[in-house]
Structures are given as C-alpha cells and as structure tokens.
Amino acid sequence: MDFARRGVLAGAAAAFGLLGPARPLIAAPLDKVRELGVLRVGLYNDNRPWSWEEGGRAKGIDVDLARAIAEALGVKADLAFFTADEDVSDDLRNVIWRGGLLGFRPCDLMLHAPFDMRFAAKEERVVFVAPYAREEFTAICSTQTKDCEMPPQRFVGKKVGAELDSIPDFYLMGSFGGILKSDVVHFPTGYEAAAAVQDGAVEMAVASRAEIEAALFDRPDLAARQRKSPLPMMMSDGWDIGMAVRDDSRSLGNAVEDIVAAMAEDGRLSALFARYGVTWQPAAATQVTA
C-alpha cells in the first residue's frame, strides 16, 4: 500500500473551525462510547468508492460499514471526514491520538487504515484491528484497445491516466524505462482516472481494483474493460485494509473486530461492497491456510 499518501492534498475539509477545544479530547474506549451513545469514526474525504460526500450526504463502503458498526454497538455514528495528510502516520496522529489543526477532535475509530504488522510496529500510540478487505492495483482500458492484457508500455504515444502522486502514477511514470512519462495524465483520484477512460479522455488508466469496479458499475452505459492479469513490474502486490483505535481503546477494538468478523461470516460485508459494484475480497490477514 502507498503508506506515504492516500490521495492529493486539499483543504482541511473535516476541520471544525478555530474555536475548537483548547485541549483535544481523547478517543473513547468501549464503555465510554456506550455511555455517550456515540461512536466517532474518522473517514477519508474524496475516497470514492470508500467514503465521500455528495450533495451534503455521506456515501461509500466505509460510510455504510461505520454505520453498521455503530448500530451493532447500540450507538449513533458520528462521521468525521478528514483530508489525507503527507503520510498515514500523520493521519493517525490527527484522527486518532492527538487531533488535527483547526480543532479537529480525535475519533474513536479510523477506517481505511493499513493493516500491515511492519507498519504497525512503528505506531506505538494506536492499535490496528479488524482487517476487512484486500486491495490491489489493476488497469482499465477503453474499448478501442483490442487487448487490455498487453504490457502497459504498448500504450506509448497514447494518453494514460493515474491519480497524482500515487503508486499508479509512479508506476506509469517510472517503469519500462520511463517511456510513458510524457503520456501520463493526472487526476485528483483513481476513480476519476478510471472514469476518464469511459469518457474517452485517456485510453488506459491504472487505479485500485475498487476504484475501477465502482467506475464501471456507476456508468454501465459507457463501455470499458478491466484488466484481468497482474500488471507487470507493479511495485505493490496488494494490501489489507483495516481500522485503528487508540492504544488505550483495545476494548473498543476487540468489539469492532467481533462485529466485522460476524458481518464477513454471514455475508453482510460482501453485500455492503456489492452496493457500490465492488467485489469483496477478504483481507489476507483473516485467511487461514490448511
């Protein structure tokens, strides 16, 4: 996973204003959450199909999952959107254990956190819990492309798309001797890069599987196809997506893990993903091999 950056930097969309509390309120463990009757959940802004706002309404896989977790705990969900900082460590600091600039209050739970033990070992103030999905990068091609399985370098001289400053961007700009560098068109998100293929603005784009599947699902009238085989020389072979709580909120983390495990077992998690046209793939960390 691209731990250094989830997306492009933008304004402090989740800020509450300059008159926030003088001292940040710490995230609450399970008993406190139930006492207050509210679970405050941190969600990335402009992260379609996972979490975004449209017409004043919160939408996305992570939005629905946050609400389902809060309902299972018997409390209300307080959804707090935030904009990605320079790296995930900054996000964890701002969202979970300290609070952000302009009065952004810490959350009890953060979704879409990387579930990787090598990364987790460096984050002493948070606990990573409930890995709930597996992601990887792939490509989407226009119908003008006869073979979407051909190596990306075969697209030299044609426009190809990627989210700015993302792994797909670095992949297209630097791989294959850099021959695609002058052909890369940048977009604010991977979802928008995928949608640009459908619009005919670019002939191929590299993005996450969820972004591509969601773009195809949202606009079935516009023809495009998803690559089936792995991308050659891709520096990421996929990553697990999980959640994060403060290190003193392990009781909440344990409860969330039980809820997510039950949702995976009875099919609710798969159905939740399907609402957005995304195929749910269980996190590798949850898969037991014989």
Short mmCIF file of C-alpha atoms in Angstrom, two decimals:
data_model
loop_
_atom_site.label_atom_id
_atom_site.label_comp_id
_atom_site.label_asym_id
_atom_site.label_seq_id
_atom_site.Cartn_x
_atom_site.Cartn_y
_atom_site.Cartn_z
CA MET A 1 0.00 0.00 0.00
CA ASP A 2 1.07 3.58 -0.53
CA PHE A 3 1.64 4.42 3.15
CA ALA A 4 3.12 7.79 2.18
CA ARG A 5 -0.05 9.22 0.68
CA ARG A 6 -3.68 8.18 0.19
CA GLY A 7 -4.57 10.94 -2.22
CA VAL A 8 -3.85 14.51 -3.21
CA LEU A 9 -3.65 17.20 -0.55
CA ALA A 10 -6.57 19.56 -0.25
CA GLY A 11 -8.05 21.89 2.36
CA ALA A 12 -8.89 20.81 5.91
CA ALA A 13 -12.32 19.54 4.87
CA ALA A 14 -13.02 17.96 8.22
CA ALA A 15 -11.97 20.90 10.36
CA PHE A 16 -14.46 22.22 12.90
CA GLY A 17 -13.19 25.81 12.98
CA LEU A 18 -10.77 27.87 15.02
CA LEU A 19 -12.87 27.77 18.18
CA GLY A 20 -12.25 24.11 18.97
CA PRO A 21 -11.39 22.90 22.47
CA ALA A 22 -8.15 24.20 23.96
CA ARG A 23 -7.11 20.62 24.71
CA PRO A 24 -8.00 17.75 22.35
CA LEU A 25 -10.48 15.20 23.61
CA ILE A 26 -9.02 11.72 23.55
CA ALA A 27 -10.73 8.85 21.80
CA ALA A 28 -13.02 6.79 23.99
CA PRO A 29 -12.83 3.08 24.90
CA LEU A 30 -15.89 0.83 24.59
CA ASP A 31 -17.60 1.65 27.91
CA LYS A 32 -17.27 5.37 27.31
CA VAL A 33 -18.62 5.08 23.76
CA ARG A 34 -21.69 3.26 25.06
CA GLU A 35 -22.10 5.73 27.90
CA LEU A 36 -22.02 8.68 25.50
CA GLY A 37 -24.16 6.85 22.92
CA VAL A 38 -21.94 7.98 20.04
CA LEU A 39 -19.12 6.38 18.04
CA ARG A 40 -16.97 8.99 16.33
CA VAL A 41 -15.48 7.50 13.15
CA GLY A 42 -12.76 9.07 11.01
CA LEU A 43 -13.22 8.66 7.24
CA TYR A 44 -11.06 9.83 4.35
CA ASN A 45 -12.66 12.53 2.23
CA ASP A 46 -12.77 12.20 -1.59
CA ASN A 47 -12.00 8.48 -1.41
CA ARG A 48 -14.65 7.06 -3.73
CA PRO A 49 -16.00 4.35 -3.57
CA TRP A 50 -14.95 4.06 0.08
CA SER A 51 -16.02 7.41 1.52
CA TRP A 52 -17.07 10.70 0.03
CA GLU A 53 -19.73 13.38 0.33
CA GLU A 54 -22.21 14.19 -2.42
CA GLY A 55 -24.99 16.75 -2.14
CA GLY A 56 -24.38 17.02 1.58
CA ARG A 57 -24.75 13.26 2.08
CA ALA A 58 -22.06 10.84 3.19
CA LYS A 59 -21.68 7.87 0.85
CA GLY A 60 -19.43 4.87 0.39
CA ILE A 61 -18.39 1.44 1.58
CA ASP A 62 -16.65 2.79 4.68
CA VAL A 63 -19.60 5.06 5.46
CA ASP A 64 -22.03 2.13 5.44
CA LEU A 65 -19.60 -0.01 7.42
CA ALA A 66 -19.14 2.70 10.07
CA ARG A 67 -22.89 2.98 10.48
CA ALA A 68 -23.27 -0.80 10.71
CA ILE A 69 -20.62 -0.97 13.44
CA ALA A 70 -22.25 1.83 15.43
CA GLU A 71 -25.65 0.15 15.13
CA ALA A 72 -24.21 -3.16 16.36
CA LEU A 73 -22.75 -1.32 19.38
CA GLY A 74 -26.13 0.26 20.06
CA VAL A 75 -24.93 3.82 19.50
CA LYS A 76 -25.12 6.54 16.86
CA ALA A 77 -22.39 7.09 14.27
CA ASP A 78 -20.68 10.48 14.19
CA LEU A 79 -18.92 10.54 10.81
CA ALA A 80 -15.88 12.82 10.72
CA PHE A 81 -14.40 13.36 7.25
CA PHE A 82 -10.75 14.35 7.02
CA THR A 83 -8.31 15.06 4.21
CA ALA A 84 -5.23 12.90 3.84
CA ASP A 85 -2.04 14.46 5.19
CA GLU A 86 1.51 13.84 3.97
CA ASP A 87 1.54 10.22 5.19
CA VAL A 88 -0.58 7.72 7.12
CA SER A 89 1.33 8.38 10.36
CA ASP A 90 0.17 12.00 10.14
CA ASP A 91 -3.40 10.81 9.58
CA LEU A 92 -3.26 8.54 12.62
CA ARG A 93 -1.92 11.38 14.76
CA ASN A 94 -4.55 13.84 13.56
CA VAL A 95 -7.51 11.45 13.62
CA ILE A 96 -6.84 9.04 16.50
CA TRP A 97 -4.43 10.10 19.21
CA ARG A 98 -3.92 13.86 19.15
CA GLY A 99 -6.39 15.67 16.94
CA GLY A 100 -5.78 17.87 13.94
CA LEU A 101 -5.34 21.53 13.20
CA LEU A 102 -8.29 23.92 13.41
CA GLY A 103 -9.90 21.98 16.23
CA PHE A 104 -10.47 18.59 14.61
CA ARG A 105 -11.33 16.29 17.53
CA PRO A 106 -9.83 12.79 17.78
CA CYS A 107 -12.03 9.91 16.68
CA ASP A 108 -12.77 6.66 18.47
CA LEU A 109 -12.20 4.64 15.31
CA MET A 110 -10.50 5.28 11.96
CA LEU A 111 -11.40 3.28 8.88
CA HIS A 112 -9.24 2.51 5.85
CA ALA A 113 -6.06 2.20 7.87
CA PRO A 114 -3.28 -0.04 6.51
CA PHE A 115 -3.23 -3.44 8.18
CA ASP A 116 0.44 -4.31 8.00
CA MET A 117 2.41 -5.50 11.01
CA ARG A 118 5.66 -3.96 9.78
CA PHE A 119 3.99 -0.57 9.65
CA ALA A 120 2.04 -1.16 12.88
CA ALA A 121 5.25 -1.83 14.81
CA LYS A 122 6.24 1.80 14.24
CA GLU A 123 2.94 3.22 15.55
CA GLU A 124 3.06 2.91 19.34
CA ARG A 125 0.01 5.07 20.09
CA VAL A 126 -2.51 3.13 18.01
CA VAL A 127 -3.73 -0.45 17.64
CA PHE A 128 -4.69 -1.81 14.23
CA VAL A 129 -7.77 -4.02 14.23
CA ALA A 130 -10.45 -5.66 12.07
CA PRO A 131 -8.82 -6.13 8.64
CA TYR A 132 -11.88 -6.10 6.42
CA ALA A 133 -10.77 -6.13 2.77
CA ARG A 134 -7.93 -6.80 0.37
CA GLU A 135 -7.00 -4.36 -2.40
CA GLU A 136 -4.63 -4.28 -5.34
CA PHE A 137 -3.86 -2.18 -8.39
CA THR A 138 -5.06 -3.04 -11.86
CA ALA A 139 -5.94 -1.25 -15.11
CA ILE A 140 -8.97 -0.19 -17.12
CA CYS A 141 -8.88 0.20 -20.90
CA SER A 142 -11.14 1.77 -23.49
CA THR A 143 -12.98 -0.46 -25.94
CA GLN A 144 -10.66 0.89 -28.63
CA THR A 145 -7.93 -1.17 -27.02
CA LYS A 146 -8.22 -4.63 -28.51
CA ASP A 147 -6.14 -6.28 -25.79
CA CYS A 148 -6.21 -4.80 -22.28
CA GLU A 149 -3.85 -7.58 -21.15
CA MET A 150 -0.94 -6.27 -23.20
CA PRO A 151 2.00 -4.69 -21.34
CA PRO A 152 1.40 -1.04 -20.39
CA GLN A 153 4.43 0.09 -22.40
CA ARG A 154 2.46 -0.79 -25.53
CA PHE A 155 0.38 2.32 -24.80
CA VAL A 156 3.30 4.63 -25.59
CA GLY A 157 2.07 7.61 -27.60
CA LYS A 158 -1.45 7.30 -26.17
CA LYS A 159 -2.87 9.01 -23.10
CA VAL A 160 -2.82 7.01 -19.86
CA GLY A 161 -4.25 8.13 -16.54
CA ALA A 162 -3.42 7.90 -12.83
CA GLU A 163 -4.05 9.68 -9.54
CA LEU A 164 -1.42 12.34 -8.93
CA ASP A 165 1.47 11.31 -6.64
CA SER A 166 0.16 7.78 -6.15
CA ILE A 167 1.73 4.37 -6.72
CA PRO A 168 -0.02 4.09 -10.13
CA ASP A 169 1.45 7.48 -11.03
CA PHE A 170 4.98 6.42 -10.02
CA TYR A 171 4.44 3.11 -11.83
CA LEU A 172 3.45 4.68 -15.15
CA MET A 173 5.99 7.50 -14.94
CA GLY A 174 8.98 5.42 -13.94
CA SER A 175 8.57 1.85 -15.12
CA PHE A 176 9.58 0.46 -18.53
CA GLY A 177 12.45 2.92 -18.81
CA GLY A 178 10.09 5.87 -18.35
CA ILE A 179 8.76 5.62 -21.91
CA LEU A 180 5.21 6.51 -20.78
CA LYS A 181 6.25 9.59 -18.81
CA SER A 182 5.07 12.12 -21.40
CA ASP A 183 1.79 10.25 -21.92
CA VAL A 184 0.56 10.30 -18.30
CA VAL A 185 -2.47 12.44 -17.48
CA HIS A 186 -3.04 13.16 -13.78
CA PHE A 187 -6.36 13.14 -11.93
CA PRO A 188 -7.36 14.01 -8.34
CA THR A 189 -8.35 10.39 -7.60
CA GLY A 190 -8.04 6.93 -9.07
CA TYR A 191 -11.81 6.79 -9.50
CA GLU A 192 -11.68 9.88 -11.71
CA ALA A 193 -8.79 8.39 -13.70
CA ALA A 194 -10.89 5.27 -14.33
CA ALA A 195 -13.92 7.36 -15.30
CA ALA A 196 -11.74 9.30 -17.78
CA VAL A 197 -11.26 6.06 -19.72
CA GLN A 198 -15.02 5.72 -20.03
CA ASP A 199 -15.24 9.34 -21.21
CA GLY A 200 -12.53 8.78 -23.82
CA ALA A 201 -10.13 11.29 -22.25
CA VAL A 202 -7.47 8.61 -21.80
CA GLU A 203 -7.12 5.16 -23.33
CA MET A 204 -5.89 3.34 -20.23
CA ALA A 205 -5.66 4.09 -16.51
CA VAL A 206 -4.09 2.36 -13.52
CA ALA A 207 -6.00 2.54 -10.23
CA SER A 208 -7.14 0.32 -7.39
CA ARG A 209 -9.48 -2.53 -8.23
CA ALA A 210 -12.28 -0.97 -6.13
CA GLU A 211 -11.97 2.37 -7.92
CA ILE A 212 -12.17 0.70 -11.32
CA GLU A 213 -15.03 -1.64 -10.42
CA ALA A 214 -17.01 1.25 -8.94
CA ALA A 215 -16.47 3.43 -12.03
CA LEU A 216 -17.68 0.61 -14.29
CA PHE A 217 -20.68 -0.01 -12.01
CA ASP A 218 -21.67 3.67 -11.82
CA ARG A 219 -21.64 4.15 -15.59
CA PRO A 220 -22.59 0.86 -17.26
CA ASP A 221 -23.69 2.70 -20.41
CA LEU A 222 -20.09 3.74 -21.13
CA ALA A 223 -18.04 0.85 -22.43
CA ALA A 224 -14.63 -0.01 -20.98
CA ARG A 225 -12.96 -3.17 -19.76
CA GLN A 226 -10.97 -4.15 -16.70
CA ARG A 227 -7.60 -5.86 -16.96
CA LYS A 228 -7.66 -9.48 -15.74
CA SER A 229 -3.97 -10.34 -15.42
CA PRO A 230 -1.50 -8.75 -12.93
CA LEU A 231 0.33 -5.62 -14.02
CA PRO A 232 3.96 -6.39 -14.91
CA MET A 233 6.58 -4.78 -12.68
CA MET A 234 3.95 -3.32 -10.33
CA MET A 235 5.73 -2.47 -7.05
CA SER A 236 2.71 -3.41 -4.90
CA ASP A 237 1.19 -6.90 -4.85
CA GLY A 238 -1.79 -5.73 -2.81
CA TRP A 239 -2.56 -4.69 0.75
CA ASP A 240 -5.01 -5.30 3.57
CA ILE A 241 -7.37 -2.56 4.72
CA GLY A 242 -8.22 -2.37 8.40
CA MET A 243 -9.09 0.04 11.19
CA ALA A 244 -7.29 1.83 14.01
CA VAL A 245 -8.08 2.76 17.62
CA ARG A 246 -6.02 4.37 20.36
CA ASP A 247 -3.73 2.06 22.31
CA ASP A 248 -5.90 2.57 25.40
CA SER A 249 -9.11 1.67 23.48
CA ARG A 250 -8.42 -2.01 22.93
CA SER A 251 -11.83 -2.91 24.37
CA LEU A 252 -13.45 -0.96 21.54
CA GLY A 253 -11.10 -2.55 19.02
CA ASN A 254 -11.99 -6.04 20.23
CA ALA A 255 -15.70 -5.31 19.94
CA VAL A 256 -15.27 -3.91 16.43
CA GLU A 257 -13.30 -7.00 15.39
CA ASP A 258 -16.14 -9.25 16.57
CA ILE A 259 -18.72 -7.20 14.66
CA VAL A 260 -16.73 -7.18 11.41
CA ALA A 261 -15.99 -10.93 11.70
CA ALA A 262 -19.73 -11.62 12.08
CA MET A 263 -20.52 -9.45 9.05
CA ALA A 264 -17.97 -11.33 6.97
CA GLU A 265 -19.31 -14.68 8.13
CA ASP A 266 -23.00 -14.05 7.38
CA GLY A 267 -22.50 -12.27 4.05
CA ARG A 268 -23.37 -8.74 5.15
CA LEU A 269 -19.89 -7.45 4.36
CA SER A 270 -19.96 -8.84 0.82
CA ALA A 271 -23.43 -7.38 0.26
CA LEU A 272 -22.27 -3.99 1.55
CA PHE A 273 -19.45 -3.89 -1.01
CA ALA A 274 -21.80 -5.03 -3.77
CA ARG A 275 -23.95 -1.90 -3.29
CA TYR A 276 -21.10 0.02 -4.91
CA GLY A 277 -20.25 -2.56 -7.57
CA VAL A 278 -17.12 -3.70 -5.72
CA THR A 279 -16.22 -7.35 -5.24
CA TRP A 280 -15.37 -8.00 -1.60
CA GLN A 281 -12.09 -9.83 -1.13
CA PRO A 282 -11.23 -10.88 2.45
CA ALA A 283 -8.03 -9.48 3.89
CA ALA A 284 -5.08 -11.86 3.68
CA ALA A 285 -4.62 -11.46 7.43
CA THR A 286 -8.01 -13.13 8.02
CA GLN A 287 -7.43 -16.07 5.69
CA VAL A 288 -6.34 -19.33 7.28
CA THR A 289 -4.49 -21.81 5.12
CA ALA A 290 -4.67 -25.55 5.75
#
